[in-house]
PDB file of C-alpha atoms in Angstrom:
ATOM      1  CA  MET A 127      93.594 147.068 168.059  1.00 48.00           C
ATOM      2  CA  LYS A 128      90.053 145.775 168.665  1.00 45.00           C
ATOM      3  CA  VAL A 129      88.813 147.335 165.599  1.00 46.00           C
ATOM      4  CA  GLY A 130      91.580 145.544 163.592  1.00 49.00           C
ATOM      5  CA  PHE A 131      90.978 142.289 165.217  1.00 44.00           C
ATOM      6  CA  LYS A 132      87.222 142.503 164.406  1.00 49.00           C
ATOM      7  CA  LYS A 133      88.060 143.275 160.784  1.00 53.00           C
ATOM      8  CA  SER A 134      90.459 140.346 160.502  1.00 56.00           C
ATOM      9  CA  MET A 135      87.971 137.986 162.072  1.00 54.00           C
ATOM     10  CA  GLY A 136      85.225 139.282 159.778  1.00 55.00           C
ATOM     11  CA  ARG A 137      87.511 138.393 156.774  1.00 61.00           C
ATOM     12  CA  ARG A 138      88.407 134.994 158.100  1.00 64.00           C
ATOM     13  CA  LEU A 139      84.866 134.052 159.208  1.00 62.00           C
ATOM     14  CA  PRO A 140      83.633 132.969 155.738  1.00 64.00           C
ATOM     15  CA  LYS A 141      86.783 130.775 155.244  1.00 67.00           C
ATOM     16  CA  ILE A 142      86.152 129.114 158.607  1.00 70.00           C
ATOM     17  CA  ILE A 143      82.572 128.447 157.789  1.00 71.00           C
ATOM     18  CA  PHE A 144      83.629 127.081 154.332  1.00 67.00           C
ATOM     19  CA  LEU A 145      86.101 124.637 155.924  1.00 69.00           C
ATOM     20  CA  ALA A 146      83.571 123.623 158.507  1.00 67.00           C
ATOM     21  CA  LEU A 147      81.078 122.737 155.715  1.00 65.00           C
ATOM     22  CA  MET A 148      83.690 120.683 153.766  1.00 65.00           C
ATOM     23  CA  VAL A 149      84.450 118.774 156.896  1.00 58.00           C
ATOM     24  CA  LEU A 150      80.775 118.072 157.465  1.00 58.00           C
ATOM     25  CA  PHE A 151      79.818 117.014 154.008  1.00 54.00           C
ATOM     26  CA  CYS A 152      83.012 115.378 152.738  1.00 57.00           C
ATOM     27  CA  VAL A 153      85.198 114.044 155.450  1.00 52.00           C
ATOM     28  CA  LEU A 154      82.603 112.580 157.734  1.00 51.00           C
ATOM     29  CA  PRO A 155      80.782 110.525 155.113  1.00 52.00           C
ATOM     30  CA  VAL A 156      84.078 109.055 153.946  1.00 49.00           C
ATOM     31  CA  ALA A 157      84.940 108.244 157.577  1.00 49.00           C
ATOM     32  CA  SER A 158      81.726 106.554 158.129  1.00 51.00           C
ATOM     33  CA  GLN A 159      82.035 104.463 154.967  1.00 50.00           C
ATOM     34  CA  ALA A 160      85.499 103.345 156.088  1.00 47.00           C
ATOM     35  CA  SER A 161      84.031 101.460 159.009  1.00 48.00           C
ATOM     36  CA  SER A 162      83.788  97.711 158.786  1.00 50.00           C
ATOM     37  CA  GLU A 163      80.135  97.701 159.562  1.00 57.00           C
ATOM     38  CA  PHE A 164      77.489  98.187 156.841  1.00 55.00           C
ATOM     39  CA  PRO A 165      74.524 100.486 157.638  1.00 59.00           C
ATOM     40  CA  GLU A 166      71.447  98.786 159.063  1.00 64.00           C
ATOM     41  CA  GLY A 167      69.139  97.560 156.316  1.00 60.00           C
ATOM     42  CA  SER A 168      71.792  97.175 153.564  1.00 61.00           C
ATOM     43  CA  THR A 169      72.138  93.987 151.586  1.00 62.00           C
ATOM     44  CA  SER A 170      74.991  91.598 152.619  1.00 64.00           C
ATOM     45  CA  GLY A 171      77.514  90.607 149.961  1.00 61.00           C
ATOM     46  CA  VAL A 172      80.936  89.229 149.304  1.00 62.00           C
ATOM     47  CA  THR A 173      83.914  90.749 147.355  1.00 61.00           C
ATOM     48  CA  ALA A 174      85.120  87.329 146.143  1.00 63.00           C
ATOM     49  CA  MET A 175      84.619  86.529 142.372  1.00 61.00           C
ATOM     50  CA  ASN A 176      82.182  83.703 141.498  1.00 64.00           C
ATOM     51  CA  GLY A 177      84.116  80.528 140.653  1.00 64.00           C
ATOM     52  CA  ASN A 178      81.898  79.763 137.649  1.00 67.00           C
ATOM     53  CA  ILE A 179      83.027  82.911 135.850  1.00 64.00           C
ATOM     54  CA  THR A 180      86.044  82.349 133.600  1.00 63.00           C
ATOM     55  CA  GLY A 181      88.237  84.961 131.934  1.00 59.00           C
ATOM     56  CA  ILE A 182      88.764  85.582 128.288  1.00 64.00           C
ATOM     57  CA  ASP A 183      90.968  83.104 126.502  1.00 65.00           C
ATOM     58  CA  PHE A 184      93.349  84.762 124.077  1.00 61.00           C
ATOM     59  CA  PRO A 185      94.589  82.679 121.156  1.00 66.00           C
ATOM     60  CA  ASN A 186      98.323  81.902 120.905  1.00 65.00           C
ATOM     61  CA  ILE A 187      99.396  83.389 117.584  1.00 67.00           C
ATOM     62  CA  GLN A 188     102.677  82.370 116.062  1.00 65.00           C
ATOM     63  CA  PHE A 189     104.424  83.305 112.899  1.00 58.00           C
ATOM     64  CA  SER A 190     106.880  81.034 111.196  1.00 64.00           C
ATOM     65  CA  ALA A 191     108.813  81.125 107.912  1.00 61.00           C
ATOM     66  CA  THR A 192     110.312  78.006 106.271  1.00 64.00           C
ATOM     67  CA  ALA A 193     112.188  77.371 103.271  1.00 61.00           C
ATOM     68  CA  PRO A 194     110.074  75.905 100.290  1.00 60.00           C
ATOM     69  CA  GLN A 195     110.550  72.112  99.812  1.00 62.00           C
ATOM     70  CA  ASP A 196     109.381  71.760  96.298  1.00 58.00           C
ATOM     71  CA  GLY A 197     108.359  73.756  93.159  1.00 55.00           C
ATOM     72  CA  HIS A 198     104.611  73.889  94.117  1.00 58.00           C
ATOM     73  CA  GLN A 199     105.497  75.730  97.223  1.00 57.00           C
ATOM     74  CA  VAL A 200     107.590  78.242  95.362  1.00 55.00           C
ATOM     75  CA  ALA A 201     104.852  78.790  92.811  1.00 59.00           C
ATOM     76  CA  PHE A 202     102.248  79.335  95.603  1.00 63.00           C
ATOM     77  CA  SER A 203     104.576  81.922  97.344  1.00 66.00           C
ATOM     78  CA  VAL A 204     104.930  83.853  94.035  1.00 68.00           C
ATOM     79  CA  GLN A 205     101.172  83.760  93.423  1.00 66.00           C
ATOM     80  CA  LEU A 206     100.602  85.097  96.918  1.00 70.00           C
ATOM     81  CA  LEU A 207     103.124  87.897  96.321  1.00 72.00           C
ATOM     82  CA  LEU A 208     101.486  88.836  92.890  1.00 71.00           C
ATOM     83  CA  MET A 209      98.009  88.899  94.565  1.00 72.00           C
ATOM     84  CA  LEU A 210      99.054  91.191  97.346  1.00 75.00           C
ATOM     85  CA  THR A 211     100.680  93.453  94.771  1.00 75.00           C
ATOM     86  CA  LEU A 212      97.562  93.440  92.672  1.00 72.00           C
ATOM     87  CA  LEU A 213      95.494  94.305  95.662  1.00 74.00           C
ATOM     88  CA  SER A 214      97.609  97.351  96.365  1.00 77.00           C
ATOM     89  CA  LEU A 215      97.254  98.418  92.822  1.00 76.00           C
ATOM     90  CA  ALA A 216      93.535  97.635  92.545  1.00 75.00           C
ATOM     91  CA  PRO A 217      92.281 101.277  93.009  1.00 77.00           C
ATOM     92  CA  SER A 218      94.495 102.516  90.106  1.00 78.00           C
ATOM     93  CA  ILE A 219      93.479  99.522  87.910  1.00 77.00           C
ATOM     94  CA  VAL A 220      89.698 100.303  88.646  1.00 76.00           C
ATOM     95  CA  ILE A 221      90.303 103.935  87.831  1.00 82.00           C
ATOM     96  CA  LEU A 222      92.113 103.285  84.554  1.00 85.00           C
ATOM     97  CA  MET A 223      90.214 100.347  83.157  1.00 85.00           C
ATOM     98  CA  THR A 224      86.559 101.733  83.778  1.00 87.00           C
ATOM     99  CA  THR A 225      84.608 104.777  82.790  1.00 87.00           C
ATOM    100  CA  PHE A 226      85.795 106.644  85.889  1.00 89.00           C
ATOM    101  CA  LEU A 227      88.603 108.249  84.002  1.00 88.00           C
ATOM    102  CA  ARG A 228      86.165 109.897  81.462  1.00 89.00           C
ATOM    103  CA  PHE A 229      83.551 110.846  84.026  1.00 90.00           C
ATOM    104  CA  SER A 230      86.032 112.485  86.465  1.00 89.00           C
ATOM    105  CA  ILE A 231      87.786 114.522  83.781  1.00 89.00           C
ATOM    106  CA  VAL A 232      84.518 115.793  82.234  1.00 89.00           C
ATOM    107  CA  LEU A 233      83.097 116.754  85.738  1.00 88.00           C
ATOM    108  CA  ASP A 234      86.303 118.760  86.409  1.00 87.00           C
ATOM    109  CA  PHE A 235      85.963 120.497  83.072  1.00 87.00           C
ATOM    110  CA  ILE A 236      82.407 121.553  83.860  1.00 87.00           C
ATOM    111  CA  LYS A 237      83.567 122.971  87.204  1.00 87.00           C
ATOM    112  CA  ARG A 238      86.359 124.980  85.553  1.00 85.00           C
ATOM    113  CA  ALA A 239      84.077 126.119  82.652  1.00 84.00           C
ATOM    114  CA  LEU A 240      81.634 127.615  85.246  1.00 82.00           C
ATOM    115  CA  SER A 241      84.477 129.473  86.964  1.00 80.00           C
ATOM    116  CA  LEU A 242      83.832 127.653  90.246  1.00 80.00           C
ATOM    117  CA  GLN A 243      86.812 127.252  92.566  1.00 77.00           C
ATOM    118  CA  GLN A 244      85.552 125.402  95.746  1.00 77.00           C
ATOM    119  CA  VAL A 245      82.011 124.409  94.848  1.00 78.00           C
ATOM    120  CA  PRO A 246      81.310 121.522  94.282  1.00 82.00           C
ATOM    121  CA  PRO A 247      84.319 120.018  96.077  1.00 85.00           C
ATOM    122  CA  THR A 248      86.559 117.643  94.314  1.00 85.00           C
ATOM    123  CA  ALA A 249      85.517 114.840  96.674  1.00 87.00           C
ATOM    124  CA  VAL A 250      81.838 115.416  95.620  1.00 88.00           C
ATOM    125  CA  LEU A 251      82.674 115.252  91.953  1.00 87.00           C
ATOM    126  CA  ASN A 252      84.694 112.137  92.377  1.00 87.00           C
ATOM    127  CA  GLY A 253      81.909 110.482  94.401  1.00 88.00           C
ATOM    128  CA  ILE A 254      79.528 111.300  91.550  1.00 87.00           C
ATOM    129  CA  ALA A 255      81.991 109.773  89.052  1.00 88.00           C
ATOM    130  CA  ILE A 256      82.284 106.687  91.121  1.00 88.00           C
ATOM    131  CA  PHE A 257      78.536 105.957  91.349  1.00 89.00           C
ATOM    132  CA  MET A 258      78.164 106.756  87.692  1.00 88.00           C
ATOM    133  CA  THR A 259      80.941 104.316  86.972  1.00 88.00           C
ATOM    134  CA  ILE A 260      79.194 101.629  89.043  1.00 88.00           C
ATOM    135  CA  PHE A 261      76.003 102.195  87.151  1.00 88.00           C
ATOM    136  CA  CYS A 262      77.685 101.908  83.800  1.00 87.00           C
ATOM    137  CA  MET A 263      79.923  98.958  84.689  1.00 86.00           C
ATOM    138  CA  TRP A 264      77.404  96.976  86.692  1.00 89.00           C
ATOM    139  CA  PRO A 265      76.753  94.457  83.846  1.00 88.00           C
ATOM    140  CA  THR A 266      80.518  93.898  83.431  1.00 87.00           C
ATOM    141  CA  PHE A 267      81.091  93.556  87.157  1.00 86.00           C
ATOM    142  CA  ASN A 268      77.976  91.197  87.323  1.00 88.00           C
ATOM    143  CA  LYS A 269      79.419  88.962  84.756  1.00 88.00           C
ATOM    144  CA  VAL A 270      82.912  88.874  86.334  1.00 85.00           C
ATOM    145  CA  TYR A 271      81.230  87.885  89.586  1.00 84.00           C
ATOM    146  CA  ASN A 272      79.127  85.066  88.173  1.00 86.00           C
ATOM    147  CA  ASP A 273      81.751  83.675  85.852  1.00 84.00           C
ATOM    148  CA  ALA A 274      84.961  84.155  88.011  1.00 81.00           C
ATOM    149  CA  PHE A 275      84.469  85.039  91.632  1.00 80.00           C
ATOM    150  CA  LYS A 276      81.493  82.818  92.386  1.00 81.00           C
ATOM    151  CA  PRO A 277      82.858  79.641  90.929  1.00 81.00           C
ATOM    152  CA  LEU A 278      86.339  80.283  92.534  1.00 76.00           C
ATOM    153  CA  SER A 279      84.778  80.795  96.018  1.00 75.00           C
ATOM    154  CA  GLU A 280      82.945  77.488  95.556  1.00 76.00           C
ATOM    155  CA  ASN A 281      86.146  75.668  94.559  1.00 75.00           C
ATOM    156  CA  LYS A 282      84.873  74.846  91.067  1.00 80.00           C
ATOM    157  CA  ILE A 283      87.573  76.541  89.104  1.00 77.00           C
ATOM    158  CA  GLY A 284      91.247  77.413  89.860  1.00 75.00           C
ATOM    159  CA  LEU A 285      92.798  80.721  90.307  1.00 72.00           C
ATOM    160  CA  THR A 286      94.391  80.783  86.789  1.00 77.00           C
ATOM    161  CA  GLU A 287      91.031  79.978  85.123  1.00 81.00           C
ATOM    162  CA  ALA A 288      89.258  82.501  87.371  1.00 79.00           C
ATOM    163  CA  TYR A 289      91.632  85.255  86.241  1.00 79.00           C
ATOM    164  CA  GLU A 290      90.886  84.466  82.632  1.00 82.00           C
ATOM    165  CA  LYS A 291      87.197  84.565  83.086  1.00 84.00           C
ATOM    166  CA  ALA A 292      87.486  87.816  84.966  1.00 82.00           C
ATOM    167  CA  GLU A 293      89.766  89.436  82.452  1.00 83.00           C
ATOM    168  CA  SER A 294      87.406  88.559  79.402  1.00 85.00           C
ATOM    169  CA  PRO A 295      84.520  90.793  80.174  1.00 87.00           C
ATOM    170  CA  ILE A 296      86.674  93.702  81.080  1.00 86.00           C
ATOM    171  CA  ARG A 297      88.638  93.241  77.842  1.00 85.00           C
ATOM    172  CA  MET A 298      85.421  93.203  75.878  1.00 87.00           C
ATOM    173  CA  PHE A 299      84.180  96.314  77.515  1.00 86.00           C
ATOM    174  CA  MET A 300      87.389  98.344  76.689  1.00 86.00           C
ATOM    175  CA  TYR A 301      87.496  97.043  73.114  1.00 85.00           C
ATOM    176  CA  GLU A 302      83.934  98.093  72.560  1.00 84.00           C
ATOM    177  CA  GLN A 303      84.558 101.622  73.689  1.00 84.00           C
ATOM    178  CA  MET A 304      87.398 101.756  71.146  1.00 82.00           C
ATOM    179  CA  SER A 305      85.423 100.067  68.281  1.00 76.00           C
ATOM    180  CA  ASP A 306      84.964 103.379  66.553  1.00 74.00           C
ATOM    181  CA  ASP A 307      88.581 104.553  67.034  1.00 73.00           C
ATOM    182  CA  ASP A 308      91.161 101.823  67.462  1.00 73.00           C
ATOM    183  CA  ARG A 309      94.200 103.636  66.299  1.00 78.00           C
ATOM    184  CA  TYR A 310      95.800 103.706  69.673  1.00 78.00           C
ATOM    185  CA  ILE A 311      95.687  99.857  69.562  1.00 78.00           C
ATOM    186  CA  GLY A 312      97.664 100.026  66.379  1.00 78.00           C
ATOM    187  CA  VAL A 313     100.085 102.499  67.873  1.00 77.00           C
ATOM    188  CA  PHE A 314     100.965 100.354  70.879  1.00 79.00           C
ATOM    189  CA  ALA A 315     100.869  97.081  68.887  1.00 78.00           C
ATOM    190  CA  SER A 316     103.396  98.474  66.305  1.00 79.00           C
ATOM    191  CA  MET A 317     105.838  99.022  69.060  1.00 80.00           C
ATOM    192  CA  ILE A 318     106.059  95.357  70.206  1.00 78.00           C
ATOM    193  CA  MET A 319     104.353  93.315  67.393  1.00 71.00           C
ATOM    194  CA  ASP A 320     105.391  92.741  63.785  1.00 65.00           C
ATOM    195  CA  ASP A 321     101.802  92.277  62.427  1.00 70.00           C
ATOM    196  CA  GLN A 322      98.803  94.410  63.323  1.00 71.00           C
ATOM    197  CA  PRO A 323      96.214  92.563  65.294  1.00 70.00           C
ATOM    198  CA  GLU A 324      92.974  91.852  63.452  1.00 70.00           C
ATOM    199  CA  THR A 325      90.577  90.672  66.217  1.00 71.00           C
ATOM    200  CA  LEU A 326      90.383  91.208  69.973  1.00 71.00           C
ATOM    201  CA  ALA A 327      91.957  87.849  70.641  1.00 72.00           C
ATOM    202  CA  ASP A 328      95.077  89.049  68.852  1.00 73.00           C
ATOM    203  CA  VAL A 329      95.515  92.042  71.183  1.00 77.00           C
ATOM    204  CA  PRO A 330      97.423  91.426  74.416  1.00 80.00           C
ATOM    205  CA  THR A 331      96.087  92.912  77.488  1.00 79.00           C
ATOM    206  CA  TYR A 332      99.154  94.992  78.123  1.00 81.00           C
ATOM    207  CA  VAL A 333      98.481  96.613  74.743  1.00 82.00           C
ATOM    208  CA  LEU A 334      94.771  97.014  75.294  1.00 84.00           C
ATOM    209  CA  VAL A 335      94.979  98.793  78.645  1.00 85.00           C
ATOM    210  CA  PRO A 336      97.293 101.770  77.599  1.00 86.00           C
ATOM    211  CA  ALA A 337      95.339 102.163  74.342  1.00 87.00           C
ATOM    212  CA  TYR A 338      92.047 102.349  76.355  1.00 88.00           C
ATOM    213  CA  ILE A 339      93.494 105.033  78.737  1.00 88.00           C
ATOM    214  CA  LEU A 340      94.620 107.254  75.882  1.00 89.00           C
ATOM    215  CA  HIS A 341      91.186 106.802  74.123  1.00 89.00           C
ATOM    216  CA  GLU A 342      89.366 107.795  77.287  1.00 89.00           C
ATOM    217  CA  LEU A 343      91.629 110.888  77.768  1.00 90.00           C
ATOM    218  CA  THR A 344      90.881 111.960  74.042  1.00 89.00           C
ATOM    219  CA  VAL A 345      87.124 111.456  74.482  1.00 88.00           C
ATOM    220  CA  ALA A 346      87.103 113.373  77.712  1.00 89.00           C
ATOM    221  CA  PHE A 347      88.939 116.220  76.350  1.00 90.00           C
ATOM    222  CA  LYS A 348      86.702 116.418  73.296  1.00 89.00           C
ATOM    223  CA  ILE A 349      83.627 116.616  75.639  1.00 88.00           C
ATOM    224  CA  GLY A 350      85.379 119.248  77.698  1.00 87.00           C
ATOM    225  CA  VAL A 351      86.053 121.368  74.743  1.00 87.00           C
ATOM    226  CA  LEU A 352      82.398 121.304  73.698  1.00 88.00           C
ATOM    227  CA  LEU A 353      81.458 122.251  77.253  1.00 86.00           C
ATOM    228  CA  TYR A 354      83.733 125.203  77.305  1.00 85.00           C
ATOM    229  CA  ILE A 355      82.427 126.904  74.138  1.00 87.00           C
ATOM    230  CA  PRO A 356      79.116 128.391  75.409  1.00 85.00           C
ATOM    231  CA  PHE A 357      80.673 129.491  78.608  1.00 85.00           C
ATOM    232  CA  ILE A 358      83.615 131.069  76.827  1.00 85.00           C
ATOM    233  CA  ILE A 359      81.032 133.091  74.605  1.00 86.00           C
ATOM    234  CA  ILE A 360      79.387 134.405  77.820  1.00 84.00           C
ATOM    235  CA  ASP A 361      82.810 135.476  79.091  1.00 81.00           C
ATOM    236  CA  MET A 362      83.642 137.354  75.871  1.00 85.00           C
ATOM    237  CA  VAL A 363      80.240 139.151  75.785  1.00 84.00           C
ATOM    238  CA  VAL A 364      80.702 140.166  79.483  1.00 82.00           C
ATOM    239  CA  ALA A 365      84.323 141.306  78.909  1.00 82.00           C
ATOM    240  CA  SER A 366      83.289 143.414  75.816  1.00 84.00           C
ATOM    241  CA  ILE A 367      80.474 145.101  77.771  1.00 83.00           C
ATOM    242  CA  LEU A 368      82.813 145.905  80.552  1.00 79.00           C
ATOM    243  CA  MET A 369      85.391 147.319  78.284  1.00 80.00           C
ATOM    244  CA  SER A 370      82.936 149.509  76.477  1.00 81.00           C
ATOM    245  CA  MET A 371      81.723 150.902  79.858  1.00 79.00           C
ATOM    246  CA  GLY A 372      85.301 151.652  80.928  1.00 77.00           C
ATOM    247  CA  MET A 373      85.326 149.081  83.772  1.00 74.00           C
ATOM    248  CA  MET A 374      88.625 147.570  82.889  1.00 72.00           C
ATOM    249  CA  MET A 375      89.551 146.975  86.527  1.00 75.00           C
ATOM    250  CA  LEU A 376      86.545 144.813  87.155  1.00 73.00           C
ATOM    251  CA  PRO A 377      87.221 141.109  86.656  1.00 75.00           C
ATOM    252  CA  PRO A 378      84.767 139.815  83.911  1.00 73.00           C
ATOM    253  CA  VAL A 379      84.675 136.359  85.709  1.00 74.00           C
ATOM    254  CA  GLN A 380      83.128 137.926  88.675  1.00 75.00           C
ATOM    255  CA  ILE A 381      80.281 139.283  86.572  1.00 77.00           C
ATOM    256  CA  SER A 382      79.874 136.377  84.091  1.00 79.00           C
ATOM    257  CA  MET A 383      79.760 133.577  86.709  1.00 81.00           C
ATOM    258  CA  PRO A 384      76.076 134.294  87.811  1.00 81.00           C
ATOM    259  CA  PHE A 385      75.054 134.271  84.188  1.00 83.00           C
ATOM    260  CA  LYS A 386      76.750 130.851  83.613  1.00 84.00           C
ATOM    261  CA  LEU A 387      75.137 129.401  86.657  1.00 84.00           C
ATOM    262  CA  MET A 388      71.676 130.589  85.544  1.00 85.00           C
ATOM    263  CA  LEU A 389      72.171 129.264  82.065  1.00 83.00           C
ATOM    264  CA  PHE A 390      73.477 125.893  83.484  1.00 83.00           C
ATOM    265  CA  VAL A 391      70.448 125.620  85.774  1.00 86.00           C
ATOM    266  CA  LEU A 392      67.898 126.748  83.248  1.00 87.00           C
ATOM    267  CA  VAL A 393      68.951 124.161  80.683  1.00 84.00           C
ATOM    268  CA  ASP A 394      69.108 121.413  83.449  1.00 83.00           C
ATOM    269  CA  GLY A 395      72.932 121.089  82.960  1.00 83.00           C
ATOM    270  CA  TRP A 396      73.421 118.247  85.388  1.00 87.00           C
ATOM    271  CA  GLY A 397      70.796 116.117  83.778  1.00 86.00           C
ATOM    272  CA  LEU A 398      72.009 116.785  80.264  1.00 86.00           C
ATOM    273  CA  LEU A 399      75.568 116.136  81.180  1.00 86.00           C
ATOM    274  CA  THR A 400      75.053 112.829  82.918  1.00 86.00           C
ATOM    275  CA  THR A 401      72.637 111.672  80.131  1.00 86.00           C
ATOM    276  CA  GLN A 402      75.221 112.519  77.543  1.00 85.00           C
ATOM    277  CA  LEU A 403      77.964 110.809  79.364  1.00 86.00           C
ATOM    278  CA  PHE A 404      75.951 107.664  79.615  1.00 87.00           C
ATOM    279  CA  HIS A 405      75.116 107.800  75.944  1.00 85.00           C
ATOM    280  CA  SER A 406      78.905 108.250  75.195  1.00 83.00           C
ATOM    281  CA  VAL A 407      79.536 105.002  76.959  1.00 84.00           C
ATOM    282  CA  GLY A 408      76.880 103.262  74.899  1.00 75.00           C
ATOM    283  CA  LEU A 409      73.925 102.918  77.469  1.00 64.00           C
TER     284      LEU A 409
END
């Protein structure tokens, strides 16, 4: 019995020591701090907030909707609705009315021609296309800012005049890109107009924009075909060699992809590609 009692006490002794240490280091300091008297040498203070300190004043925000009283208020409401709609469609408009459409398609073509699946990522290619678009469209954007946005912000012109001044440089840019091949303008104009337009002023914007989109798609696909030709030849040569060696189960793309990459790097493919894209725009 004594031996069992000693064994049980030997097992409980570490727990008792641990509890004693917890009481010594945790409970006693808290109990001492709960006393109303501060330790000797401590700085006296008060818990009341200073009366000079004020809280944060939150504004009172109210929303109200009233019926229009005259035609001017109705016109302003319609203009505001059209502006919000235009802002929601702004990314698509920028993509379709600039050189971004051509650049993004060509960069995707070169990625597929090199038999690359994940490198470079699509987000990287779109980022390259965006900055190339800004570089090419900067003179047009600068003219829109100086002729339309800046006078509008300074209240020198109205909203309608600002829209016309902002539309003019973009229309001129799209028309210059189609100066060598304007058949798409004739295609869309023949659907809604009796006579074919002779000058840019005779072409409505809703005719010019879809014609420009189809023109950019055509140009991008032409460039993509030219990019594919040398890489297709490499694929054909590698496939013929593998067939002659009896390696029919080995995918030719797995062998040809390193040769494509070496060829692309040796000829400075990215430099040539971007330079020719800039020249295709007219820079």
